[in-house]
Coordinates of C-alpha atoms in Angstrom, one line a residue:
M1 CA 161.9 43.7 38.0
D2 CA 160.3 40.0 37.7
M3 CA 160.1 36.8 39.4
K4 CA 162.7 35.3 37.8
D5 CA 165.3 38.6 37.6
A6 CA 164.8 38.5 41.1
E7 CA 166.0 35.0 41.0
E8 CA 168.7 35.2 39.1
D9 CA 170.3 38.0 40.9
D10 CA 169.9 35.9 44.0
W11 CA 171.5 33.4 42.5
E12 CA 174.5 35.8 41.3
A13 CA 174.6 37.1 45.0
A14 CA 175.2 33.6 46.1
E15 CA 177.7 32.8 43.5
Q16 CA 179.9 36.1 44.5
E17 CA 180.0 35.4 48.2
S18 CA 183.4 35.6 49.8
P19 CA 185.2 32.1 49.5
E20 CA 185.6 32.5 53.5
A21 CA 181.5 33.2 53.3
L22 CA 181.6 29.9 51.0
S23 CA 183.8 28.0 53.2
D24 CA 181.8 28.6 56.4
T25 CA 178.6 26.7 54.7
G26 CA 180.7 23.9 54.0
W27 CA 181.8 23.9 50.3
D28 CA 184.8 21.9 49.4
D29 CA 188.4 24.3 48.8
E30 CA 188.7 23.4 45.2
V31 CA 184.9 24.3 44.9
V32 CA 185.3 27.7 46.9
E33 CA 187.9 28.0 44.8
E34 CA 186.5 27.7 40.8
V35 CA 183.4 29.3 42.7
A36 CA 184.9 32.3 43.6
N37 CA 186.7 32.7 40.0
G38 CA 183.4 32.6 38.4
D39 CA 183.8 28.9 37.3
W40 CA 182.1 25.6 38.8
P41 CA 183.5 22.2 38.2
A42 CA 182.5 20.2 35.5
L43 CA 180.1 17.5 36.7
E44 CA 181.9 13.9 37.0
S45 CA 180.8 11.4 34.6
T46 CA 180.4 8.4 36.7
A47 CA 177.0 7.9 38.1
T48 CA 178.6 6.6 41.4
E49 CA 180.4 9.9 41.9
L50 CA 176.9 11.6 41.1
S51 CA 175.1 9.4 43.8
D52 CA 178.4 10.2 46.6
A53 CA 178.3 13.8 46.3
C54 CA 174.8 14.0 46.9
A55 CA 175.3 11.7 49.7
V56 CA 175.2 13.7 53.1
R57 CA 175.4 10.7 55.7
D58 CA 178.4 12.2 58.2
R59 CA 178.0 8.8 60.0
Q60 CA 175.9 5.7 60.1
P61 CA 172.2 6.4 61.4
S62 CA 171.8 5.1 64.6
Y63 CA 168.6 2.9 63.9
E64 CA 167.7 0.1 61.3
I65 CA 164.9 -0.1 58.9
L66 CA 162.8 -3.6 59.1
T67 CA 160.8 -5.5 56.7
E68 CA 158.1 -7.7 58.4
Q69 CA 160.0 -10.6 57.5
E70 CA 163.1 -9.2 59.2
L71 CA 160.5 -8.7 62.1
M72 CA 159.7 -12.4 62.0
Q73 CA 163.6 -13.1 62.2
R74 CA 163.9 -10.9 65.1
Q75 CA 161.0 -13.0 67.1
N76 CA 162.6 -16.2 66.0
I77 CA 166.2 -15.4 67.3
L78 CA 164.6 -14.7 70.6
V79 CA 162.5 -18.0 70.6
E80 CA 165.6 -19.7 69.6
R81 CA 167.5 -18.6 72.6
V82 CA 164.7 -19.5 75.1
V83 CA 164.7 -23.0 73.9
E84 CA 168.1 -23.2 74.1
Q85 CA 168.4 -22.1 77.7
L86 CA 164.9 -22.8 79.3
F87 CA 164.9 -26.3 77.4
V88 CA 161.4 -26.2 76.3
S89 CA 159.4 -26.4 73.0
P90 CA 159.6 -23.6 70.6
E91 CA 155.5 -23.0 70.8
E92 CA 156.5 -23.0 74.9
A93 CA 159.0 -20.3 74.5
T94 CA 156.8 -18.3 72.2
T95 CA 153.9 -18.3 74.8
L96 CA 156.5 -17.4 77.2
L97 CA 158.0 -14.6 75.6
R98 CA 154.5 -13.2 74.9
A99 CA 153.3 -13.1 78.3
Y100 CA 156.1 -11.5 79.2
G101 CA 155.9 -8.7 76.8
W102 CA 159.1 -10.2 74.6
N103 CA 161.2 -9.1 77.5
I104 CA 163.9 -12.1 77.4
L105 CA 165.9 -11.0 80.5
N106 CA 162.9 -10.6 82.9
L107 CA 161.5 -14.0 81.7
I108 CA 164.8 -15.9 82.2
N109 CA 165.9 -14.3 85.3
D110 CA 162.6 -15.0 86.8
W111 CA 162.7 -19.0 85.2
L112 CA 165.5 -19.1 86.7
D113 CA 164.1 -17.9 90.3
E114 CA 160.9 -20.2 90.2
P115 CA 160.3 -21.6 87.2
D116 CA 157.3 -23.4 88.6
K117 CA 155.8 -19.9 89.7
V118 CA 156.4 -18.7 85.9
K119 CA 154.5 -21.7 84.1
T120 CA 151.6 -21.2 87.1
K121 CA 151.9 -17.3 86.2
V122 CA 151.8 -18.2 82.4
G123 CA 149.5 -21.1 82.3
L124 CA 151.8 -22.6 79.9
A125 CA 149.6 -24.7 77.6
R126 CA 150.5 -27.5 75.1
V127 CA 148.2 -29.1 72.7
I128 CA 147.3 -32.9 73.9
L129 CA 146.4 -34.7 70.8
P130 CA 143.6 -37.3 70.8
T131 CA 146.4 -40.5 70.6
E132 CA 147.9 -39.1 73.8
V133 CA 144.7 -39.6 75.6
S134 CA 144.2 -43.1 76.9
D135 CA 140.5 -43.7 76.5
R136 CA 140.4 -42.3 73.4
D137 CA 137.5 -44.2 72.0
A138 CA 135.1 -43.2 74.7
P139 CA 132.5 -40.7 73.5
F140 CA 133.9 -37.2 74.9
V141 CA 131.2 -35.0 76.3
C142 CA 132.0 -31.1 76.1
S143 CA 131.4 -29.5 79.5
L144 CA 130.9 -25.9 77.3
C145 CA 127.7 -27.1 74.9
M146 CA 127.2 -30.5 76.8
D147 CA 126.9 -32.5 73.7
K148 CA 129.1 -35.7 72.6
F149 CA 131.9 -36.0 70.3
A150 CA 134.6 -38.3 69.3
M151 CA 137.9 -38.0 70.7
D152 CA 139.3 -36.6 67.3
D153 CA 137.0 -33.6 67.2
T154 CA 138.0 -32.2 70.3
L155 CA 141.4 -30.2 71.5
G156 CA 142.8 -30.3 75.2
L157 CA 145.7 -27.9 76.4
S158 CA 148.0 -29.1 79.3
C159 CA 145.8 -27.1 81.6
G160 CA 143.8 -30.2 81.6
H161 CA 140.8 -28.6 79.9
R162 CA 139.4 -30.2 76.8
Y163 CA 136.5 -28.8 74.7
C164 CA 135.0 -30.0 71.4
I165 CA 136.7 -28.1 68.2
E166 CA 133.2 -25.9 67.5
C167 CA 133.3 -24.6 70.8
W168 CA 137.0 -24.0 70.9
T169 CA 136.4 -22.1 67.2
K170 CA 133.7 -19.9 68.9
W171 CA 136.0 -19.2 71.9
V172 CA 138.5 -18.1 69.3
V173 CA 136.6 -16.1 67.1
A174 CA 134.7 -14.5 69.9
E175 CA 138.0 -13.0 71.7
F176 CA 139.6 -12.3 67.9
D177 CA 136.1 -10.1 67.4
K178 CA 137.1 -8.3 70.7
G179 CA 140.5 -6.7 69.2
P180 CA 144.4 -6.9 69.1
Q181 CA 144.2 -8.3 72.8
A182 CA 143.3 -11.8 71.1
V183 CA 146.9 -12.4 70.9
F184 CA 146.7 -13.3 75.0
T185 CA 144.0 -15.2 74.8
T186 CA 143.5 -17.7 77.8
C187 CA 141.8 -21.1 77.7
P188 CA 138.2 -21.0 78.6
G189 CA 138.3 -23.4 81.4
F190 CA 137.0 -21.4 84.7
K191 CA 139.9 -19.0 86.4
C192 CA 142.1 -20.7 83.9
S193 CA 145.3 -18.6 82.5
A194 CA 147.0 -21.0 80.0
M195 CA 147.4 -19.0 76.9
I196 CA 146.2 -20.8 73.9
P197 CA 149.4 -21.5 71.4
E198 CA 149.3 -18.8 68.4
E199 CA 149.3 -22.1 66.1
I200 CA 146.0 -23.5 67.5
Q201 CA 144.4 -19.5 67.5
L202 CA 145.2 -19.7 63.5
R203 CA 144.3 -22.8 62.8
L204 CA 140.8 -22.5 64.4
L205 CA 140.3 -18.7 62.9
P206 CA 138.9 -18.5 59.5
G207 CA 140.9 -17.3 56.1
P208 CA 140.1 -13.8 56.4
K209 CA 141.0 -13.2 60.1
R210 CA 144.6 -15.1 60.0
Q211 CA 146.2 -12.5 58.6
Q212 CA 145.1 -9.8 60.6
F213 CA 145.7 -12.0 63.8
K214 CA 149.5 -12.5 62.3
Q215 CA 149.6 -8.7 62.1
W216 CA 148.5 -8.3 65.9
L217 CA 151.4 -11.1 66.9
L218 CA 153.7 -8.6 65.0
D219 CA 152.6 -5.5 66.6
A220 CA 152.3 -7.4 70.1
F221 CA 156.2 -7.8 69.2
V222 CA 157.1 -4.4 68.4
Q223 CA 154.8 -3.0 71.4
G224 CA 156.7 -5.5 73.6
N225 CA 159.8 -3.4 72.4
R226 CA 158.6 -0.3 72.1
T227 CA 161.4 1.3 73.5
K228 CA 163.5 0.5 70.9
M229 CA 161.0 -0.7 68.0
K230 CA 158.0 1.6 66.3
W231 CA 156.0 1.2 63.4
C232 CA 156.3 4.0 60.8
P233 CA 153.6 6.3 61.1
N234 CA 153.1 7.0 57.4
P235 CA 149.8 4.5 56.8
D236 CA 150.8 3.5 53.8
C237 CA 154.3 1.5 55.0
D238 CA 154.6 -1.5 56.6
K239 CA 158.5 -1.1 58.0
V240 CA 159.5 -1.1 61.5
I241 CA 162.1 0.8 62.7
E242 CA 164.7 -0.4 65.3
N243 CA 166.5 2.5 67.1
R244 CA 169.4 1.1 68.7
T245 CA 170.1 4.0 71.0
G246 CA 166.3 5.2 72.1
G247 CA 165.6 8.4 72.7
E248 CA 164.8 11.6 70.7
V249 CA 165.8 10.7 67.5
E250 CA 164.6 11.6 64.2
I251 CA 164.0 8.8 61.8
E252 CA 164.0 8.9 58.0
C253 CA 162.1 5.6 56.4
R254 CA 162.5 4.1 53.1
C255 CA 159.3 5.2 52.2
G256 CA 160.3 9.1 52.9
Y257 CA 158.4 9.7 56.1
V258 CA 160.8 11.2 58.3
F259 CA 159.5 11.3 62.1
C260 CA 160.5 11.3 65.6
F261 CA 161.4 8.1 67.3
K262 CA 160.3 9.2 70.7
C263 CA 156.8 11.1 70.2
G264 CA 155.9 9.7 67.2
L265 CA 155.2 12.7 65.4
E266 CA 156.6 14.1 62.0
G267 CA 160.0 15.4 62.5
H268 CA 160.5 18.7 64.2
R269 CA 164.2 19.2 64.4
P270 CA 165.5 21.4 66.3
C271 CA 162.7 21.8 68.6
S272 CA 162.3 18.9 71.6
C273 CA 159.5 16.9 71.6
E274 CA 158.3 19.3 74.5
L275 CA 158.6 22.7 72.7
V276 CA 157.0 20.8 69.8
Q277 CA 153.8 19.9 72.1
Q278 CA 153.8 23.4 73.8
W279 CA 153.5 24.9 70.1
L280 CA 151.1 22.8 68.7
K281 CA 148.8 23.0 71.7
K282 CA 149.0 26.7 71.5
N283 CA 148.2 26.5 67.7
S284 CA 144.9 24.6 68.7
T285 CA 143.3 26.0 71.7
D286 CA 141.7 29.4 72.3
S287 CA 144.4 31.1 73.8
E288 CA 145.0 33.7 70.9
N289 CA 141.3 34.1 70.5
V290 CA 142.1 35.9 73.8
N291 CA 144.6 37.4 73.1
W292 CA 142.9 38.9 70.4
I293 CA 139.9 39.7 72.7
I294 CA 142.0 41.4 75.1
A295 CA 143.6 43.6 72.5
N296 CA 140.7 44.7 70.3
T297 CA 137.7 45.0 72.5
K298 CA 136.5 46.7 75.6
R299 CA 133.9 45.5 78.6
C300 CA 131.0 47.8 78.6
P301 CA 130.8 49.7 81.8
K302 CA 127.2 48.1 82.8
C303 CA 126.7 44.8 81.6
H304 CA 130.8 43.7 80.9
V305 CA 130.1 42.2 77.7
N306 CA 133.1 42.5 75.6
I307 CA 132.3 45.0 72.5
E308 CA 134.7 45.5 69.4
K309 CA 135.4 49.1 67.9
N310 CA 134.9 49.0 64.2
Q311 CA 134.3 52.7 63.6
G312 CA 136.1 55.6 64.2
C313 CA 133.5 57.2 66.6
N314 CA 134.6 56.6 70.3
H315 CA 130.6 57.0 71.0
M316 CA 129.8 53.2 71.8
T317 CA 126.3 51.9 72.2
C318 CA 126.2 48.5 73.6
R319 CA 124.2 46.0 71.5
F320 CA 123.1 43.9 75.1
C321 CA 122.2 46.5 77.4
K322 CA 121.8 49.8 74.9
Y323 CA 124.4 51.6 77.6
D324 CA 125.9 54.5 75.8
F325 CA 129.7 55.2 76.6
C326 CA 132.9 56.7 75.4
W327 CA 135.6 53.8 73.7
L328 CA 138.1 56.2 75.7
C329 CA 137.2 56.5 79.6
K330 CA 134.3 54.6 79.3
G331 CA 132.2 57.2 81.1
D332 CA 128.3 58.3 80.2
W333 CA 128.1 59.8 76.5
S334 CA 125.8 62.1 77.7
K335 CA 127.9 63.8 79.6
H336 CA 130.4 64.0 76.5
G337 CA 130.1 67.0 74.1
S338 CA 132.3 69.9 72.7
G339 CA 133.3 70.5 76.3
T340 CA 135.3 67.4 76.1
G341 CA 136.7 67.5 72.6
G342 CA 133.7 66.3 70.6
F343 CA 133.0 62.8 69.4
Y344 CA 136.3 61.7 67.9
R345 CA 138.8 62.6 71.1
C346 CA 138.1 62.8 74.7
N347 CA 139.9 65.7 77.0
K348 CA 138.4 64.4 79.9
Y349 CA 140.1 60.7 79.1
E350 CA 143.7 62.9 78.1
E351 CA 143.7 65.5 80.9
A352 CA 142.8 62.6 83.4
K353 CA 145.6 60.4 81.8
A354 CA 148.1 63.6 82.1
K355 CA 147.1 63.8 85.8
G356 CA 147.6 60.1 86.7
E357 CA 144.3 59.6 87.3
N358 CA 142.4 56.9 85.8
A359 CA 144.8 54.3 87.1
S360 CA 142.5 51.4 86.6
L361 CA 142.0 52.5 82.8
E362 CA 145.7 52.9 81.8
K363 CA 146.2 49.6 83.6
E364 CA 143.6 47.8 81.1
E365 CA 145.0 49.8 78.3
Q366 CA 148.4 48.6 79.4
K367 CA 147.0 45.3 79.3
A368 CA 145.6 45.3 75.7
Q369 CA 148.6 46.5 74.3
E370 CA 150.6 43.6 76.1
A371 CA 147.9 41.2 74.2
R372 CA 148.3 43.3 71.2
N373 CA 152.2 42.6 71.2
A374 CA 151.4 38.9 72.3
L375 CA 149.2 38.4 69.5
Q376 CA 151.3 40.0 66.6
K377 CA 154.4 38.0 67.5
Y378 CA 153.0 35.0 67.5
M379 CA 150.9 35.8 64.2
F380 CA 154.8 36.7 63.1
Y381 CA 155.6 33.6 64.1
F382 CA 152.9 31.8 63.1
T383 CA 152.5 33.0 59.6
R384 CA 156.2 31.8 58.7
F385 CA 155.7 28.4 60.2
D386 CA 152.5 28.1 58.1
N387 CA 154.3 29.3 54.9
H388 CA 156.7 26.8 55.4
Q389 CA 154.3 24.3 55.9
K390 CA 152.4 24.7 52.9
S391 CA 155.5 24.9 50.9
I392 CA 156.4 21.3 52.2
Q393 CA 153.1 20.2 51.2
F394 CA 154.1 22.0 47.5
A395 CA 157.4 20.5 47.2
R396 CA 156.1 16.8 47.8
K397 CA 153.6 17.1 45.0
T398 CA 156.6 18.2 42.7
R399 CA 158.2 15.0 43.4
Q400 CA 156.3 13.5 40.6
D401 CA 156.9 16.3 38.3
A402 CA 160.5 15.4 39.3
E403 CA 160.5 12.3 38.6
A404 CA 158.8 12.4 35.3
R405 CA 161.5 15.2 33.9
M406 CA 164.4 12.4 35.3
Q407 CA 162.6 10.0 32.9
L408 CA 162.6 12.6 30.0
L409 CA 166.4 13.1 30.7
R410 CA 167.2 9.4 30.7
D411 CA 164.9 9.0 27.5
I412 CA 167.1 11.9 25.8
Q413 CA 170.7 11.0 27.1
G414 CA 170.0 7.3 27.2
T415 CA 171.5 7.0 30.8
N416 CA 170.5 5.1 33.7
Y417 CA 168.5 6.0 36.9
Q418 CA 171.4 7.5 39.1
D419 CA 172.8 9.7 36.2
V420 CA 169.4 11.8 36.9
Q421 CA 169.0 11.2 40.5
F422 CA 170.4 14.8 41.0
V423 CA 166.6 16.0 40.4
L424 CA 165.1 14.0 42.7
N425 CA 167.8 14.6 45.2
A426 CA 167.3 18.3 45.3
V427 CA 163.9 18.7 45.6
N428 CA 164.2 15.9 48.7
A429 CA 166.8 18.3 50.2
V430 CA 164.3 21.5 49.8
V431 CA 161.6 19.4 51.6
A432 CA 163.9 18.6 54.0
C433 CA 165.5 22.0 54.8
R434 CA 161.8 23.7 54.5
R435 CA 161.0 21.1 57.2
V436 CA 163.7 22.6 59.4
L437 CA 162.8 26.0 58.6
M438 CA 158.8 25.7 59.6
W439 CA 160.2 24.3 63.2
T440 CA 162.8 27.0 63.6
Y441 CA 160.2 29.5 63.5
A442 CA 158.5 27.5 66.5
Y443 CA 161.8 27.8 67.8
G444 CA 162.4 31.4 67.7
F445 CA 159.2 32.1 69.3
Y446 CA 160.2 30.7 72.4
L447 CA 163.6 31.7 72.2
Q448 CA 164.8 34.4 75.0
G449 CA 168.2 36.6 74.9
T450 CA 169.1 39.1 72.7
S451 CA 172.6 37.7 71.8
E452 CA 171.4 34.1 70.9
K453 CA 168.6 35.5 69.1
D454 CA 170.6 37.6 66.5
I455 CA 173.2 34.6 65.8
F456 CA 169.7 32.2 65.5
E457 CA 167.9 34.7 63.1
Q458 CA 171.1 35.0 61.3
H459 CA 171.8 31.5 60.0
Q460 CA 167.7 30.8 60.0
E461 CA 168.0 33.9 57.3
R462 CA 171.1 32.1 55.3
L463 CA 169.1 28.7 55.5
E464 CA 165.8 30.2 53.8
K465 CA 167.9 32.0 51.1
F466 CA 169.8 28.7 50.2
T467 CA 166.7 26.7 50.1
E468 CA 165.0 29.4 47.9
L469 CA 168.1 29.0 45.6
L470 CA 168.1 25.2 45.6
H471 CA 164.5 25.2 45.0
G472 CA 165.0 27.3 41.9
L473 CA 167.5 25.1 40.6
S474 CA 165.6 22.1 41.2
E475 CA 162.9 23.3 38.7
K476 CA 165.2 24.1 36.0
P477 CA 164.1 23.5 32.4
I478 CA 165.3 20.1 30.8
E479 CA 167.5 22.0 28.4
E480 CA 169.4 23.5 31.4
L481 CA 169.5 20.2 33.1
L482 CA 171.4 18.6 30.3
E483 CA 174.4 20.9 30.6
N484 CA 176.9 19.8 32.9
K485 CA 177.5 23.3 34.9
T486 CA 174.0 22.9 35.8
R487 CA 174.0 19.7 36.9
A488 CA 177.6 20.7 39.1
E489 CA 175.5 23.5 40.2
I490 CA 172.6 21.2 41.7
V491 CA 174.4 18.6 42.9
N492 CA 177.0 20.6 44.9
Y493 CA 174.4 23.0 45.9
T494 CA 172.3 20.0 47.6
R495 CA 175.2 19.0 49.2
V496 CA 176.0 22.3 50.5
V497 CA 172.8 22.8 51.5
L498 CA 172.2 20.0 53.3
R499 CA 175.5 20.1 55.3
Y500 CA 174.7 23.3 56.3
R501 CA 171.0 22.7 57.4
D502 CA 172.5 19.8 59.5
N503 CA 174.8 22.6 61.1
V504 CA 172.1 24.4 62.0
I505 CA 170.2 21.7 63.6
K506 CA 173.5 20.9 65.5
A507 CA 174.4 24.2 66.8
I508 CA 170.7 25.0 68.1
E509 CA 170.2 21.3 69.5
T510 CA 173.8 22.0 71.7
G511 CA 173.2 25.8 72.2
L512 CA 174.0 28.7 70.0
K513 CA 176.7 30.6 71.8
S514 CA 178.7 32.7 68.8
A515 CA 178.2 33.3 65.3
Q516 CA 181.1 30.7 64.7
D517 CA 178.9 27.8 65.8
I518 CA 177.4 26.8 62.6
R519 CA 179.6 26.0 59.5

C-alpha cells in the first residue's frame, strides 16, 4: 500500500467514526449527522461565514497587542495623569515616571508623603534658558573645559549646573555609548542626581543615535511595566504585548509567533514553564551521555577506565592498561577456558549468579539495566518531540506555498482573500497542533500514574491522527480545492481539530481524571 492509499484509508476511517465519537471531538450536531451519513455539508458562499467557521476563539484573549505608536500613547496617558495630580510640567512628569520605572502608584504615594524628598531623590531638573539668567551678557566660563562662552552657547538645569553645549554633547554621547542605561543619564555635576530631560538628550545626540535612544526610552517603559508588558520575542516584530492578567499566558502575536508571556520561550502548552526548563536542561546536559555510559560500558577491574564492548567475545583487553578480563564476571581471563564455557559464555558467572554470589556484579548489572531502561524511555519521548519540532519547521515553510495556492485560487475564481483563506488557516492549525503535540511528549516523559497516562496517551494519539489528516487535507491539489465539498471538509476539520486541541490542553492543565475530560 502506498502513502496515498494509506492516507485515504485513514480519512475514510475518520469519516466512518460514530456520531458519538465525532460529537466528543466538537462537531456540530448537524455536521455529525451528515458526516455519519457519508455526506459533507455544502460550503456557505459568503466570505464572512467562511471566516467564522475557521475561528476558534471561545473567548476574548486576556492580552492586547500594541504598536509602538500605541505604546507611546500609553506613556502619554500616564504623563497626563501625573501632570494633573502632582501639578508638574509634562517634562517633569516624564522624568519622575522614568525615575520610578513608570510605576505611577509608587510615585504618587511617595510624592504625597514627602514631595521634597522625591524631588531630591530624582534630582528633578528643569532646563534654565539663557534668557532666564540675570547677567546673560557676561561671558560664561564652563567648569568642565574652562573655556569662555556666550550665554546662548550654554545650557543649565534647575539643579544649578550650567555647562557649554559642547561639553553637554560630549557627556550625553559618552553616556549613550554605554548602552540602554543612557535613558537615566544624570547631570555631570559632582554628586548631582538630576536626570537630564529626554528632550535635551534627543536634541544633543547626533541624528543616527536619536532613533536608538527613542527605542531605549520605549524599552525602559516596557521594562518598567514588565509584569504586564513584553516585546514580542520575534526579532522581526516590533509589537508589544500587554497582558491584563499576568502569569503564564500563551500569546499569539500578529506576526504569527506564539510564546509564553511568563518565561518568554516559544509556546509550550500544555507544559508548565518549570517542566519546560527541566526538559530543556535534560536535553542540553550530559545526563543522557552518562546514562549511555552506564548502560553500555563496564569499568576495567584494574585501572577502572570505562570500556565499551563492540564484539561478541567476552574476552576484553583494556586499551589503557592492557589487562585481559572477562566481560561477564570481570575476572582474570587467564583463568578462563573450556572449563568455564569457552570464549562466549562464562559458566563461572552463571553458576555464581545461580548461587546468589557476586552480589556486587549483580548490583552493577541492575544499575546498567536501569540506565538502559531510562535511556530507552528518554529516546522514545525525545525522538517524537524532535520529530514534531522538525515537522513544525517544515509546515512553516509550506505557508508560502499555501499563499501561492491561495492566489491561484483567487485568479481562477475571481474571489477575494477571505474566500480562500481556509487554506492558510488549515496550515496554521497544523502548526499549532504540532506545537502542542511536541510538548505533550515532554509532558508524557514526566507523567506518573498508569490510569492518567492511559487517558493522556489516548487523546495524544487522537490529536496526532486528526493533525495528520488535516495536514493531508491542506495539501490537496488545486483541482480538489475548487470543489465545495473539499472546502467544507477543510473548513470544518480545521475548526474541529483546533477545538479538540484546546480541549486537550485544558484537560491536561487542569488534571486528567477520566476519558470524558476531553470532548
